[in-house]
CSV table of C-alpha atoms in Angstrom, one decimal:
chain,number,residue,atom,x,y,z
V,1,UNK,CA,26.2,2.1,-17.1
V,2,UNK,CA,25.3,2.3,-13.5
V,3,UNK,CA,22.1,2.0,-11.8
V,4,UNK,CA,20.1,4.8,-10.2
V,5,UNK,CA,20.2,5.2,-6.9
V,6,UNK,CA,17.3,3.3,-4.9
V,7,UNK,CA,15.2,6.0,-3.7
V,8,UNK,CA,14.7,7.4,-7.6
V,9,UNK,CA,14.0,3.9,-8.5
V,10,UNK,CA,11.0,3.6,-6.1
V,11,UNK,CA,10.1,7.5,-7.5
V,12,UNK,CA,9.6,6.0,-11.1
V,13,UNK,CA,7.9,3.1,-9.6
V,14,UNK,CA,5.0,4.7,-7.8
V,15,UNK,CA,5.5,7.3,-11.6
V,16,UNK,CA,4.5,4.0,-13.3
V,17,UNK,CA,1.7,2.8,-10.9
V,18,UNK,CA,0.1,6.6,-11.1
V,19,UNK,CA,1.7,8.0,-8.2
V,20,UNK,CA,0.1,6.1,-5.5
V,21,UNK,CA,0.1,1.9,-4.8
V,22,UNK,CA,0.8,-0.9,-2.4
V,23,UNK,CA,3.7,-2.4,-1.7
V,24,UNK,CA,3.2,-5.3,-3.7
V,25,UNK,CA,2.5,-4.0,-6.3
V,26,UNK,CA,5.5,-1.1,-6.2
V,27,UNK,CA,7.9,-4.3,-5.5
V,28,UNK,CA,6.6,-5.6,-9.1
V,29,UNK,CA,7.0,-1.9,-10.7
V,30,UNK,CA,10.7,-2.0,-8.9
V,31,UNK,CA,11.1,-5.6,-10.8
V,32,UNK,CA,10.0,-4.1,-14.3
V,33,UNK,CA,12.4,-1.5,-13.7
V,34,UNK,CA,15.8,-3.1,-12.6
V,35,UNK,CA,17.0,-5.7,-13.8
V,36,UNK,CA,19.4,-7.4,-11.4
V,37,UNK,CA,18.0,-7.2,-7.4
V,38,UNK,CA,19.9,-8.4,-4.3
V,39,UNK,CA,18.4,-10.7,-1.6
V,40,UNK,CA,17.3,-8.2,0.5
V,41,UNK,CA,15.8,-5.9,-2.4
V,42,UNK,CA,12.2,-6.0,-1.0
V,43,UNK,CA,13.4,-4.5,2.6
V,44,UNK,CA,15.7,-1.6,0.5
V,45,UNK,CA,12.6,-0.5,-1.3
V,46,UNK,CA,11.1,-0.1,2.3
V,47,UNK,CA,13.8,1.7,3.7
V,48,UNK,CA,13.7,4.0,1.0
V,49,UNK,CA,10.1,4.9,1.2
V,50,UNK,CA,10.4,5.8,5.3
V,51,UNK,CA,13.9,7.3,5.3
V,52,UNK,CA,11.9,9.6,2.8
V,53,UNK,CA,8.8,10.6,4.4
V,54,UNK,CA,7.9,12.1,7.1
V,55,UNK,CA,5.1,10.1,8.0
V,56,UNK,CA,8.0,7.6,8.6
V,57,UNK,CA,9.0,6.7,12.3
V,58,UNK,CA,12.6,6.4,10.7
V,59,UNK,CA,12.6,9.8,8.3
V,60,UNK,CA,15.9,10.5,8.0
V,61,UNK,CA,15.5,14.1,7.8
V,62,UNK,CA,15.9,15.4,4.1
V,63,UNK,CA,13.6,14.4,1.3
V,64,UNK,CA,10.3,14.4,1.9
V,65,UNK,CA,9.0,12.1,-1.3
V,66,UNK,CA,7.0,9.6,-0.1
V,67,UNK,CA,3.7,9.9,1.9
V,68,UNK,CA,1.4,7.2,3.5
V,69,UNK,CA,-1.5,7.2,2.0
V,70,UNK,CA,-3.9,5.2,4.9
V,71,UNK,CA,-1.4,5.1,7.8
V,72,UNK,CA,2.1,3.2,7.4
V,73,UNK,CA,0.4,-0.5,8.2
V,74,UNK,CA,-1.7,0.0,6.1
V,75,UNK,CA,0.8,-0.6,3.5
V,76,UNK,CA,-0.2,1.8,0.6
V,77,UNK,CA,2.3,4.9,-0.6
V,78,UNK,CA,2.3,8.0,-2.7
V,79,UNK,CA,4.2,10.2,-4.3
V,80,UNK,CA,4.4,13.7,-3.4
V,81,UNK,CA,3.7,16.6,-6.4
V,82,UNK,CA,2.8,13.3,-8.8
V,83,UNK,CA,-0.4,15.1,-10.1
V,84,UNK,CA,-2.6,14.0,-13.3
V,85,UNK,CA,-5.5,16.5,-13.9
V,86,UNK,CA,-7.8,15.9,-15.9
V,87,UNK,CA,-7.2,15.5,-19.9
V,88,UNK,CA,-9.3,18.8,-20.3
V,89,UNK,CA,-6.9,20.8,-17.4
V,90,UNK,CA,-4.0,20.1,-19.9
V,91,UNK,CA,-2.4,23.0,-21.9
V,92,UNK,CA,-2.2,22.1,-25.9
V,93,UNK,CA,1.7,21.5,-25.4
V,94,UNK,CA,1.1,18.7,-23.3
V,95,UNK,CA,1.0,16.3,-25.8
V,96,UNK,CA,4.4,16.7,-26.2
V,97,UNK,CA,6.8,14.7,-24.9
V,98,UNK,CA,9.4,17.6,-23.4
V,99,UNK,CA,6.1,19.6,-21.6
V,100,UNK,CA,6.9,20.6,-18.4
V,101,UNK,CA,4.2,19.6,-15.9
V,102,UNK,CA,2.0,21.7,-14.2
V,103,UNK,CA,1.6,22.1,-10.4
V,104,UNK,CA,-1.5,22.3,-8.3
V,105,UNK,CA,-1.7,22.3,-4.8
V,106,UNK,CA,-2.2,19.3,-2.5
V,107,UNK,CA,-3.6,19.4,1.0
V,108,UNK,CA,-3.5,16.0,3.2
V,109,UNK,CA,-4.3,14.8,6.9
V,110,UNK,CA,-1.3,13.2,8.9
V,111,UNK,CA,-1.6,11.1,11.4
V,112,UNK,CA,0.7,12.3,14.0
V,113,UNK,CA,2.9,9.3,16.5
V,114,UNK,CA,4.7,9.1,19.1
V,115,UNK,CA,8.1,8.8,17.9
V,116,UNK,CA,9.6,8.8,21.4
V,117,UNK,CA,7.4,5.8,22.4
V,118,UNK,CA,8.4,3.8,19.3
V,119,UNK,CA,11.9,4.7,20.5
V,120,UNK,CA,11.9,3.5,24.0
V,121,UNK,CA,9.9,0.2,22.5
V,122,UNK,CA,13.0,-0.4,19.9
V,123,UNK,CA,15.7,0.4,22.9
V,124,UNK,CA,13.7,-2.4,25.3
V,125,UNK,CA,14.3,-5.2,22.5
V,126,UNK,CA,18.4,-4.2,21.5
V,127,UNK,CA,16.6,-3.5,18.4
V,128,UNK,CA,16.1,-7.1,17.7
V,129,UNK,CA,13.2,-8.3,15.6
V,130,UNK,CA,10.3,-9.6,18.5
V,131,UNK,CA,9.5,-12.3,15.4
V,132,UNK,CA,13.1,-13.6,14.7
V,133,UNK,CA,15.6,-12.1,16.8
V,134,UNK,CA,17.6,-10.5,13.8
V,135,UNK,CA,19.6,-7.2,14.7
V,136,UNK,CA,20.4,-5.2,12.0
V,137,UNK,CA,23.6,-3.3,12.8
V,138,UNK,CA,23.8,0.6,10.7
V,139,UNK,CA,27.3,1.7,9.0
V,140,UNK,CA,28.6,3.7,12.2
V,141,UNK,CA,28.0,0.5,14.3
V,142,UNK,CA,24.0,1.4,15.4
V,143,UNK,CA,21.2,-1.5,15.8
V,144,UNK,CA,18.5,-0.9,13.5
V,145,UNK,CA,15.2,-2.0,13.5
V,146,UNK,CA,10.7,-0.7,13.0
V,147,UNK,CA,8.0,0.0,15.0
V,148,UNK,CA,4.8,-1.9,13.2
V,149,UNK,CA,1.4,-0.9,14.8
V,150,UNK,CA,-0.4,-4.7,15.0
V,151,UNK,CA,-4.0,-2.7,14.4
V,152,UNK,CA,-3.0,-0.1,11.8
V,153,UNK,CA,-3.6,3.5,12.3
V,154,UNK,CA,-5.6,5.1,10.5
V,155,UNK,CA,-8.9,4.3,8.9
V,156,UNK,CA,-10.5,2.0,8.4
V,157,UNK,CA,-8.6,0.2,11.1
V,158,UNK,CA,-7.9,2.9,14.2
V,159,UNK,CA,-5.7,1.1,16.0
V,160,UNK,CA,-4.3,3.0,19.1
V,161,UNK,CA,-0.4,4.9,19.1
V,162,UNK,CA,-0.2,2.5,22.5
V,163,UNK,CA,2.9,0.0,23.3
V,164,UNK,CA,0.3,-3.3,23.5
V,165,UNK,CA,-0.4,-2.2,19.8
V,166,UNK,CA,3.3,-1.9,18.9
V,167,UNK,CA,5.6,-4.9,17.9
V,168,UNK,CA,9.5,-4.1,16.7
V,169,UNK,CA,10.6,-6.0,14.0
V,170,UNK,CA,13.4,-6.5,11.1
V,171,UNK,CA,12.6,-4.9,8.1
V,172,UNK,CA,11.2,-8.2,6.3
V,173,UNK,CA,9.0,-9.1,9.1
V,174,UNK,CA,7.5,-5.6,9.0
V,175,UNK,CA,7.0,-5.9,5.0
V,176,UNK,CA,5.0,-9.3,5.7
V,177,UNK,CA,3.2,-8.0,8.6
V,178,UNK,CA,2.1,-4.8,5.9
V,179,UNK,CA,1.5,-7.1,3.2
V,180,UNK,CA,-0.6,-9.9,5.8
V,181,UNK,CA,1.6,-12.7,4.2
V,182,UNK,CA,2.4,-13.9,7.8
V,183,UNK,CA,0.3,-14.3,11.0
V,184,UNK,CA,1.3,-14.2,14.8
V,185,UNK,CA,1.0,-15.7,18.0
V,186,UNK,CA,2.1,-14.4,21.3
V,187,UNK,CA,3.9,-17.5,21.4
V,188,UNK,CA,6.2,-16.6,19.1
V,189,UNK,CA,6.3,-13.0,19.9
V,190,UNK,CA,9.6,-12.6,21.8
V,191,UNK,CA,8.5,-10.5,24.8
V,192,UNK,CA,10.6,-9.0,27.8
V,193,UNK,CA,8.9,-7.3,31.1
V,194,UNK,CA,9.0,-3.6,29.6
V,195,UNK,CA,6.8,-4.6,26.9
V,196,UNK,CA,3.6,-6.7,26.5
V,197,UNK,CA,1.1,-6.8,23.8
V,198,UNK,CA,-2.7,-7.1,23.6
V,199,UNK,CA,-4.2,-10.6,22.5
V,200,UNK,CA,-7.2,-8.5,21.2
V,201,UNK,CA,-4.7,-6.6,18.6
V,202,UNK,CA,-3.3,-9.6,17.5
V,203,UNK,CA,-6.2,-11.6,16.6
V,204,UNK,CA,-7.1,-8.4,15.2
V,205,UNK,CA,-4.1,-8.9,12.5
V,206,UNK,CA,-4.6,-12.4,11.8
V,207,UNK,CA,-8.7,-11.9,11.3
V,208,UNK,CA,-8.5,-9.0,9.2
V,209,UNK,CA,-4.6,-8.4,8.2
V,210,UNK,CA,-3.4,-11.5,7.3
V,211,UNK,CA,-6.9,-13.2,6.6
V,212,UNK,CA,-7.8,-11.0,3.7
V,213,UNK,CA,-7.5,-13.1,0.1
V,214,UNK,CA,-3.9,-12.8,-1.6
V,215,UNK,CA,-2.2,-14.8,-3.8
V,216,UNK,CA,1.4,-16.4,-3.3
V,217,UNK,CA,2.9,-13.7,-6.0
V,218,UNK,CA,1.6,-10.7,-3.9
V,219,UNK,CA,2.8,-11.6,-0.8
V,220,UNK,CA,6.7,-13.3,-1.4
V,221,UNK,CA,7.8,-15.2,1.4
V,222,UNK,CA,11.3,-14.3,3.7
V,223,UNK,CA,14.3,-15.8,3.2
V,224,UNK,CA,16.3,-16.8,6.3
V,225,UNK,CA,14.7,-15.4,8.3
């Protein structure tokens, strides 16, 4: 029998965690779930969750599932329409396992970015990952690669929509960088004349990012990269 296609798996994930979680702990729903995962299994689940939302930089334009729920660096998703009212809001049939759901409507905030800028950014670097020089290359031949804002958007971080805020990376690097399993050093930080980036945002990430307690299980290391 063959497996569901990626972007309903990470639907019955965030379905299991209650509609709304972080990415660690969706990549353990997404373990429960299949059984058999590639190598790069961590970096599909985060494809899937910004090709489908529009709060994505890299929304591909036709389903709107996913939202973020704190700003994308911040790391935490939701699931559109995943409602659970109260017990006492529930019609008597709802004990039943065939009920059909009931709707109510959701109103949220967005915080809006500039799309152009994280384009421009991506074009300066060849899309190539500013952390490990990886260049992901799309079906018809296209490099492919994400904007990560250092400082996240949103609260309770408010990081600027600025370039010296923004760092391209490869889809793992990006996941680390959500998840603080990694710090950063301008040293490292492959840089070209179009593009610098603030000191104060990076310290920013390693201080309060990547300094925040987490154990080895929530935060899974890279491979090859």
């Amino acid at each position: 029998m063959a497996q569901k296609i990626w972007r309903d798996t990470v639907v019955e994930a965030l379905e299991f965690l209650g509609g709304e979680a972080h990415l660690s702990e969706i990549y353990q729903s997404v373990q429960r779930i299949r059984s058999e995962l590639p190598r790069t299994w961590q970096a599909i689940v985060r494809r899937e969750l910004e090709y489908n939302s529009k709060d994505s930089q890299s929304y591909q334009e036709r389903h709107d599932l996913f939202y973020s729920t704190k700003g994308v660096g911040e790391g935490r998703w939701g699931l559109w329409n995943y409602l659970t009212p109260p017990a006492a809001d529930l019609p008597p049939e709802a004990d039943s396992p065939y009920a059909t759901p009931g709707k109510i409507l959701v109103k949220a905030y967005r915080i809006l970015r500039d799309t152009a800028l994280a384009r421009k950014l991506k074009i300066a670097h060849d899309n190539r990952c500013q952390i490990c020089g990886t260049r992901l290359l799309a079906k018809n031949g296209q490099g492919y690669s994400e904007a990560h804002h250092i400082k996240p958007l949103g609260a309770p971080h408010h990081g600027p929509d600025s370039p010296d805020n923004i760092i391209v990376l490869c889809p793992n690097h990006h996941a680390q960088m959500d998840l603080g399993a990694i710090s950063i050093s301008l040293g490292q930080i492959k840089l070209t004349s179009e593009h610098a980036i603030s000191q104060e945002f990076i310290d920013y990430h390693n201080q309060t990012i990547a300094a925040a307690p987490s154990s080895d299980e929530d935060h899974p290391q890279s491979q090859g990269s």
